[in-house]
Tab-separated table of C-alpha atoms and ligand atoms in Angstrom:
chain	number	residue	atom	x	y	z
A	70	MET	CA	102.563	46.949	201.853
A	71	ASN	CA	105.633	49.026	200.948
A	72	SER	CA	104.886	50.542	197.567
A	73	PRO	CA	107.042	53.057	195.724
A	74	HIS	CA	103.894	54.686	194.444
A	75	PRO	CA	102.102	57.755	195.805
A	76	SER	CA	98.549	57.909	197.087
A	77	TRP	CA	95.877	58.961	194.588
A	78	ARG	CA	95.658	62.332	196.302
A	79	GLU	CA	99.385	62.986	195.841
A	80	ALA	CA	99.481	61.733	192.260
A	81	TRP	CA	96.301	63.644	191.316
A	82	THR	CA	97.646	66.886	192.805
A	83	ALA	CA	100.863	66.596	190.804
A	84	ALA	CA	99.011	65.566	187.625
A	85	LEU	CA	96.813	68.677	187.609
A	86	TYR	CA	98.817	71.336	189.427
A	87	ALA	CA	102.575	70.658	189.263
A	88	ASP	CA	104.591	72.923	186.925
A	89	GLU	CA	103.827	70.747	183.903
A	90	GLY	CA	100.432	69.698	185.230
A	91	PHE	CA	97.271	69.514	183.133
A	92	TYR	CA	95.852	72.851	184.297
A	93	ARG	CA	99.197	74.656	184.076
A	94	THR	CA	99.632	73.862	180.423
A	95	GLY	CA	96.124	74.002	178.911
A	96	ARG	CA	92.671	75.528	179.177
A	97	PRO	CA	89.548	73.547	180.165
A	98	ILE	CA	87.678	74.666	177.015
A	99	ASP	CA	90.172	72.730	174.868
A	100	HIS	CA	89.056	69.506	176.558
A	101	PHE	CA	85.415	69.734	177.618
A	102	ARG	CA	82.347	71.923	177.571
A	103	THR	CA	81.001	73.393	180.806
A	104	SER	CA	78.041	75.637	181.626
A	105	ALA	CA	80.468	78.571	181.774
A	106	HIS	CA	81.018	78.196	178.033
A	107	LEU	CA	77.341	78.840	177.294
A	108	GLY	CA	76.301	82.492	177.050
A	109	LEU	CA	72.900	81.962	178.664
A	110	PHE	CA	74.602	80.746	181.833
A	111	ALA	CA	76.194	84.184	182.230
A	112	THR	CA	72.817	85.758	181.430
A	113	SER	CA	71.311	83.888	184.401
A	114	ILE	CA	74.211	84.857	186.651
A	115	SER	CA	73.804	88.507	185.612
A	116	GLU	CA	70.148	88.242	186.628
A	117	LEU	CA	71.245	86.996	190.059
A	118	VAL	CA	73.724	89.887	190.326
A	119	ARG	CA	70.989	92.392	189.473
A	120	ARG	CA	68.473	90.916	191.920
A	121	GLU	CA	70.992	90.828	194.769
A	122	GLY	CA	72.717	94.113	193.908
A	123	SER	CA	76.136	92.407	194.114
A	124	ALA	CA	79.042	94.865	194.016
A	125	THR	CA	81.548	92.172	193.036
A	126	VAL	CA	81.519	88.817	191.247
A	127	VAL	CA	84.426	86.489	191.919
A	128	ASP	CA	84.720	83.480	189.610
A	129	LEU	CA	86.860	80.904	191.407
A	130	ALA	CA	88.517	78.461	188.975
A	131	ALA	CA	87.753	80.868	186.158
A	132	GLY	CA	89.316	78.708	183.421
A	133	GLY	CA	89.731	80.887	180.325
A	134	GLY	CA	87.527	83.652	181.770
A	135	GLU	CA	84.630	82.728	179.466
A	136	MET	CA	81.868	83.429	182.006
A	137	LEU	CA	83.455	86.684	183.181
A	138	THR	CA	83.873	87.925	179.612
A	139	ALA	CA	80.192	87.237	178.928
A	140	LEU	CA	79.215	88.881	182.244
A	141	HIS	CA	81.285	91.934	181.366
A	142	ALA	CA	79.341	92.321	178.129
A	143	LEU	CA	76.073	92.113	180.097
A	144	LEU	CA	76.929	94.183	183.172
A	145	GLY	CA	79.563	96.647	181.928
A	146	ASP	CA	82.024	98.171	184.384
A	147	GLY	CA	79.440	98.821	187.121
A	148	VAL	CA	80.132	95.499	188.856
A	149	GLU	CA	83.674	94.490	189.786
A	150	LEU	CA	84.570	91.189	188.088
A	151	ILE	CA	87.485	89.068	189.309
A	152	GLY	CA	88.763	85.714	188.081
A	153	VAL	CA	90.710	83.527	190.496
A	154	GLU	CA	92.760	80.982	188.600
A	155	ILE	CA	96.072	79.190	188.900
A	156	ALA	CA	96.503	79.526	185.122
A	157	ASP	CA	97.777	82.743	183.541
A	158	ARG	CA	95.467	85.611	182.714
A	159	PRO	CA	93.939	85.020	179.264
A	160	THR	CA	95.383	87.491	176.771
A	161	ASN	CA	91.986	88.503	175.370
A	162	LEU	CA	90.286	89.222	178.723
A	163	PRO	CA	88.699	92.706	178.934
A	164	PRO	CA	91.197	94.882	180.858
A	165	SER	CA	88.753	95.863	183.632
A	166	ILE	CA	88.355	92.215	184.739
A	167	GLY	CA	90.717	91.397	187.603
A	168	TRP	CA	92.731	88.150	187.590
A	169	LEU	CA	94.254	86.736	190.780
A	170	PRO	CA	96.117	83.522	191.647
A	171	GLU	CA	94.291	83.223	194.993
A	172	LEU	CA	91.011	84.258	196.558
A	173	PRO	CA	90.908	87.716	198.139
A	174	ASP	CA	90.410	87.771	201.931
A	175	ARG	CA	86.956	89.378	201.647
A	176	ILE	CA	84.322	89.140	198.924
A	177	ASP	CA	81.418	91.565	198.999
A	178	GLY	CA	78.874	90.145	196.566
A	179	LEU	CA	78.838	86.867	194.694
A	180	LEU	CA	81.337	84.000	194.661
A	181	ILE	CA	80.850	81.332	191.974
A	182	ALA	CA	82.907	78.168	191.540
A	183	ASN	CA	81.754	76.140	188.553
A	184	GLU	CA	83.345	72.666	188.288
A	185	TRP	CA	86.105	73.441	190.768
A	186	LEU	CA	85.377	71.011	193.601
A	187	ASP	CA	85.494	67.935	191.348
A	188	ASN	CA	89.101	68.813	190.536
A	189	ILE	CA	90.178	69.012	194.175
A	190	PRO	CA	92.190	65.842	194.751
A	191	CYS	CA	91.003	63.316	197.341
A	192	ASP	CA	92.357	60.232	198.985
A	193	VAL	CA	90.888	57.164	197.310
A	194	VAL	CA	90.168	54.049	199.371
A	195	GLU	CA	89.121	50.490	198.640
A	196	VAL	CA	87.942	47.584	200.778
A	197	ASP	CA	90.373	44.662	200.505
A	198	GLU	CA	89.459	40.958	200.439
A	199	SER	CA	89.443	40.792	204.247
A	200	GLY	CA	87.077	43.735	204.582
A	201	VAL	CA	89.778	46.253	205.557
A	202	VAL	CA	89.544	49.770	204.081
A	203	ARG	CA	92.892	50.685	202.511
A	204	GLU	CA	94.408	53.683	200.757
A	205	VAL	CA	94.702	53.167	196.990
A	206	LEU	CA	98.184	53.919	195.625
A	207	VAL	CA	98.790	54.579	191.940
A	208	ASP	CA	101.631	54.495	189.459
A	209	PRO	CA	101.420	57.973	187.844
A	210	GLU	CA	102.773	56.676	184.545
A	211	SER	CA	100.606	53.619	184.001
A	212	GLY	CA	97.654	54.224	186.321
A	213	GLU	CA	98.254	50.763	187.835
A	214	GLU	CA	96.977	50.583	191.401
A	215	THR	CA	98.004	48.811	194.591
A	216	LEU	CA	96.515	48.909	198.060
A	217	GLY	CA	98.441	50.622	200.850
A	218	SER	CA	97.858	51.189	204.560
A	219	GLU	CA	94.620	50.755	206.437
A	220	VAL	CA	92.559	53.945	206.608
A	221	ASP	CA	90.471	55.012	209.563
A	222	SER	CA	88.408	58.027	208.519
A	223	ALA	CA	85.583	59.684	210.447
A	224	TRP	CA	84.474	61.343	207.176
A	225	LEU	CA	84.062	57.943	205.531
A	226	ARG	CA	82.097	56.564	208.437
A	227	GLU	CA	79.747	59.529	208.384
A	228	TRP	CA	79.369	60.219	204.668
A	229	TRP	CA	80.391	57.213	202.618
A	230	PRO	CA	80.629	53.996	204.623
A	231	ILE	CA	82.000	51.072	202.576
A	232	ALA	CA	82.433	47.471	203.755
A	233	GLU	CA	82.138	45.010	200.857
A	234	PRO	CA	85.404	43.812	199.261
A	235	GLY	CA	86.068	45.829	196.094
A	236	GLU	CA	83.942	48.825	197.119
A	237	ARG	CA	85.695	52.158	196.744
A	238	ALA	CA	85.216	55.757	197.812
A	239	GLU	CA	86.785	59.169	197.417
A	240	ILE	CA	87.218	60.908	200.769
A	241	GLY	CA	85.600	64.307	200.303
A	242	GLU	CA	87.148	66.042	203.289
A	243	THR	CA	89.494	68.099	201.099
A	244	ARG	CA	86.515	69.484	199.153
A	245	ASP	CA	84.573	70.298	202.343
A	246	GLY	CA	87.580	72.185	203.745
A	247	ALA	CA	88.367	74.041	200.516
A	248	TRP	CA	84.820	75.277	200.051
A	249	ALA	CA	84.436	76.231	203.735
A	250	ASN	CA	87.612	78.300	203.423
A	251	ALA	CA	86.187	80.096	200.369
A	252	VAL	CA	82.692	80.682	201.774
A	253	ALA	CA	84.087	82.149	205.021
A	254	ARG	CA	85.346	85.130	202.977
A	255	VAL	CA	81.959	85.997	201.484
A	256	SER	CA	79.474	88.605	202.529
A	257	GLY	CA	76.676	87.913	200.070
A	258	THR	CA	76.126	84.671	198.169
A	259	ALA	CA	78.535	81.799	197.500
A	260	ILE	CA	77.649	79.107	194.974
A	261	ALA	CA	79.593	75.948	194.152
A	262	ILE	CA	78.261	74.156	191.080
A	263	ASP	CA	79.279	70.622	190.236
A	264	TYR	CA	78.305	67.075	189.428
A	265	GLY	CA	77.976	64.923	192.473
A	266	HIS	CA	76.149	62.421	194.596
A	267	THR	CA	74.405	62.206	197.946
A	268	ARG	CA	74.369	59.499	200.583
A	269	ASP	CA	71.496	57.722	198.801
A	270	ASP	CA	73.300	57.311	195.493
A	271	ARG	CA	77.035	57.032	196.070
A	272	PRO	CA	78.750	55.154	193.247
A	273	PRO	CA	79.870	51.819	194.801
A	274	TYR	CA	83.207	51.794	192.960
A	275	GLY	CA	83.885	55.533	193.198
A	276	SER	CA	83.768	58.031	190.348
A	277	LEU	CA	87.358	58.762	189.274
A	278	ARG	CA	87.382	59.783	185.601
A	279	SER	CA	89.758	61.269	183.050
A	280	TYR	CA	88.992	63.450	180.031
A	281	VAL	CA	91.140	64.884	177.282
A	282	SER	CA	90.394	66.663	173.984
A	283	GLY	CA	86.650	66.190	174.313
A	284	ARG	CA	86.556	62.492	175.170
A	285	GLU	CA	86.650	60.254	178.225
A	286	THR	CA	89.878	58.308	178.501
A	287	GLU	CA	91.690	55.870	180.797
A	288	VAL	CA	92.193	57.292	184.285
A	289	ILE	CA	95.913	57.972	184.622
A	290	PRO	CA	97.394	60.797	186.737
A	291	ASP	CA	100.195	61.540	184.272
A	292	GLY	CA	99.497	65.234	183.601
A	293	THR	CA	98.274	64.701	180.040
A	294	ARG	CA	94.580	64.498	180.975
A	295	ASP	CA	92.053	65.777	183.476
A	296	VAL	CA	91.441	63.769	186.642
A	297	THR	CA	88.094	64.352	188.317
A	298	ALA	CA	85.681	62.699	190.738
A	299	HIS	CA	82.072	63.527	191.534
A	300	VAL	CA	81.489	65.617	194.653
A	301	ALA	CA	79.778	64.357	197.822
A	302	VAL	CA	77.524	67.412	197.723
A	303	ASP	CA	75.594	66.691	200.922
A	304	SER	CA	78.837	66.670	202.885
A	305	VAL	CA	80.074	69.939	201.356
A	306	ALA	CA	76.674	71.569	201.900
A	307	THR	CA	76.668	70.544	205.565
A	308	ALA	CA	80.191	71.958	206.027
A	309	VAL	CA	79.028	75.429	204.929
A	310	GLY	CA	75.298	75.408	205.727
A	311	ALA	CA	74.370	75.521	202.036
A	312	THR	CA	71.010	74.959	200.395
A	313	ILE	CA	71.161	72.368	197.604
A	314	ARG	CA	69.332	72.831	194.312
A	315	THR	CA	69.702	71.221	190.927
A	316	GLN	CA	70.935	73.521	188.174
A	317	ARG	CA	67.542	73.024	186.512
A	318	GLU	CA	65.782	74.423	189.598
A	319	ALA	CA	68.261	77.251	190.144
A	320	LEU	CA	68.221	78.486	186.547
A	321	GLY	CA	64.424	78.218	186.541
A	322	LYS	CA	64.309	80.558	189.553
A	323	LEU	CA	66.486	82.986	187.589
A	324	GLY	CA	64.018	82.959	184.716
A	325	LEU	CA	65.811	80.732	182.205
A	326	ASP	CA	63.262	79.507	179.683
A	327	ALA	CA	64.058	76.449	177.564
A	328	GLY	CA	60.720	76.541	175.722
A	329	ARG	CA	60.720	76.580	171.920
A	330	PRO	CA	59.524	79.775	170.186
A	331	PRO	CA	56.041	79.693	168.586
A	332	LEU	CA	56.122	78.338	165.016
A	333	GLU	CA	54.224	81.402	163.662
A	334	LEU	CA	57.325	83.468	164.414
A	335	ALA	CA	59.127	81.556	161.657
A	336	THR	CA	56.815	83.219	159.142
A	337	THR	CA	56.436	86.655	160.690
A	338	ASP	CA	60.112	87.129	161.666
A	339	PRO	CA	62.387	84.302	160.497
A	340	THR	CA	65.544	85.862	161.980
A	341	ALA	CA	63.967	86.310	165.394
A	342	TYR	CA	62.677	82.730	165.164
A	343	LEU	CA	66.149	81.330	164.433
A	344	ASN	CA	67.703	83.349	167.255
A	345	ALA	CA	65.017	82.207	169.686
A	346	LEU	CA	65.465	78.613	168.544
A	347	ALA	CA	69.241	78.787	169.140
A	348	ALA	CA	68.636	80.274	172.611
A	349	ALA	CA	66.129	77.528	173.422
A	350	GLY	CA	68.717	74.932	172.378
A	351	GLU	CA	71.345	76.448	174.669
A	352	ALA	CA	68.893	76.753	177.544
A	353	GLY	CA	67.887	73.129	176.946
A	354	GLU	CA	71.513	72.058	177.258
A	355	LEU	CA	71.861	73.932	180.571
A	356	VAL	CA	68.843	72.192	182.107
A	357	ALA	CA	69.122	68.795	180.369
A	358	LYS	CA	68.241	65.605	182.241
A	359	SER	CA	71.284	63.321	182.631
A	360	GLY	CA	73.343	66.370	181.688
A	361	LEU	CA	74.110	69.867	182.991
A	362	GLY	CA	70.606	70.217	184.446
A	363	ASP	CA	71.425	67.521	187.017
A	364	PHE	CA	74.426	69.453	188.340
A	365	TRP	CA	74.129	70.584	191.954
A	366	TRP	CA	74.173	74.185	193.140
A	367	LEU	CA	75.341	74.567	196.760
A	368	ILE	CA	74.094	78.004	197.763
A	369	THR	CA	75.174	79.897	200.875
A	370	ASP	CA	73.301	83.165	201.251
A	371	THR	CA	74.881	85.111	204.126
A	372	ARG	CA	72.695	88.210	203.648
A	373	GLY	CA	69.410	86.329	203.516
A	374	HIS	CA	68.480	87.533	199.995
A	375	GLY	CA	66.591	84.298	199.422
A	376	THR	CA	66.852	84.644	195.616
A	377	LEU	CA	67.757	80.995	195.168
A	378	THR	CA	67.167	79.575	198.620
A	379	ALA	CA	63.561	80.620	199.322
B	532	LIG	C1	87.086	72.017	185.257
B	532	LIG	S1	87.897	73.525	185.132
B	532	LIG	C2	86.527	74.641	185.280
B	532	LIG	C3	86.782	75.994	184.650
B	532	LIG	C4	85.566	76.921	184.588
B	532	LIG	N1	85.056	77.238	185.902
B	532	LIG	C5	84.476	76.315	183.749
B	532	LIG	O1	83.427	75.968	184.301
B	532	LIG	O2	84.680	76.175	182.540
B	532	LIG	C6	88.714	73.685	186.698
B	532	LIG	C7	89.577	74.922	186.804
B	532	LIG	O3	89.967	75.083	188.171
B	532	LIG	C8	91.229	75.714	188.189
B	532	LIG	N2	91.752	75.568	189.556
B	532	LIG	C9	91.993	74.428	190.229
B	532	LIG	N3	92.416	74.684	191.480
B	532	LIG	C10	92.429	76.024	191.611
B	532	LIG	C11	92.741	76.905	192.681
B	532	LIG	N4	93.133	76.451	193.876
B	532	LIG	N5	92.634	78.226	192.484
B	532	LIG	C12	92.236	78.699	191.285
B	532	LIG	N6	91.908	77.919	190.218
B	532	LIG	C13	91.995	76.595	190.387
B	532	LIG	C14	91.964	74.964	187.112
B	532	LIG	O4	93.124	75.632	186.696
B	532	LIG	C15	90.883	74.896	186.021
B	532	LIG	O5	90.948	75.997	185.166
């Protein structure tokens, strides 16, 4: 069982976050589209800020600051906006937006983390031919895998039990701990948004994926591509006492309307019609079935606002 190769968790961490790692050398928007890249997402978040009277918005894993820039245009300087990101501050970010490498100790207002948890590396395990659960090791250059030591994990037993030879899982403990650490700093509302699964629909062979330049590609932790895995959202929610909603439900509560404009508007005000049609298209993308609408919002509301949880 002696392999020269690291565990998936070690290789994944280096691939994304070492000096030459994927997120040190590029921006997410160059590789994939997220809700944060759509202006109406920020419009919905600004609605949440207004309803809850948040003094501060912290965007954890802020990418290129796209959501914060859109929020700044909507909210002005009255609300403190802070991006937390391991990547450098984007050069075109409005000067009043703060940019930090780590979360502040206290957050008074709203904490959002869109598509952060799926990038937190996990140990990956697989059941061998004798029914023993083993750590999966990986060659960072080729992506070739071997099985390592036996793994005994309470998290697996509780959240993602696997027993059949060939079945795999990603151990979500690192995500639970990371989000609990973030939420503990918040007085207000904390929301993690991500793709994921619950105990009823875990993917039997795990969900490791890689993306680069807008397309899915072979999963290799070599630093040239993203490495991601869906989030065990029920486990994370339990760790922080969060309410779970789909993005479709959450954005609906914030008033997002994906309905098409009335056809008469095309005659009476063609420009308004085209603008409304474009907005409906963007809203449709944010709430799409089998798309962004199926993302999970994990909402912890420490002040009992109830905006999204009631
Ligand atoms: C998939 S991207 C999402 C970016 C943005 N939230 C969006 O939705 O477009 C993940 C981001 O998380 C950032 N990231 C990962 N770990 C981080 C950490 N511990 N602190 C701050 N940013 C982190 C990466 O640099 C990357 O920009």
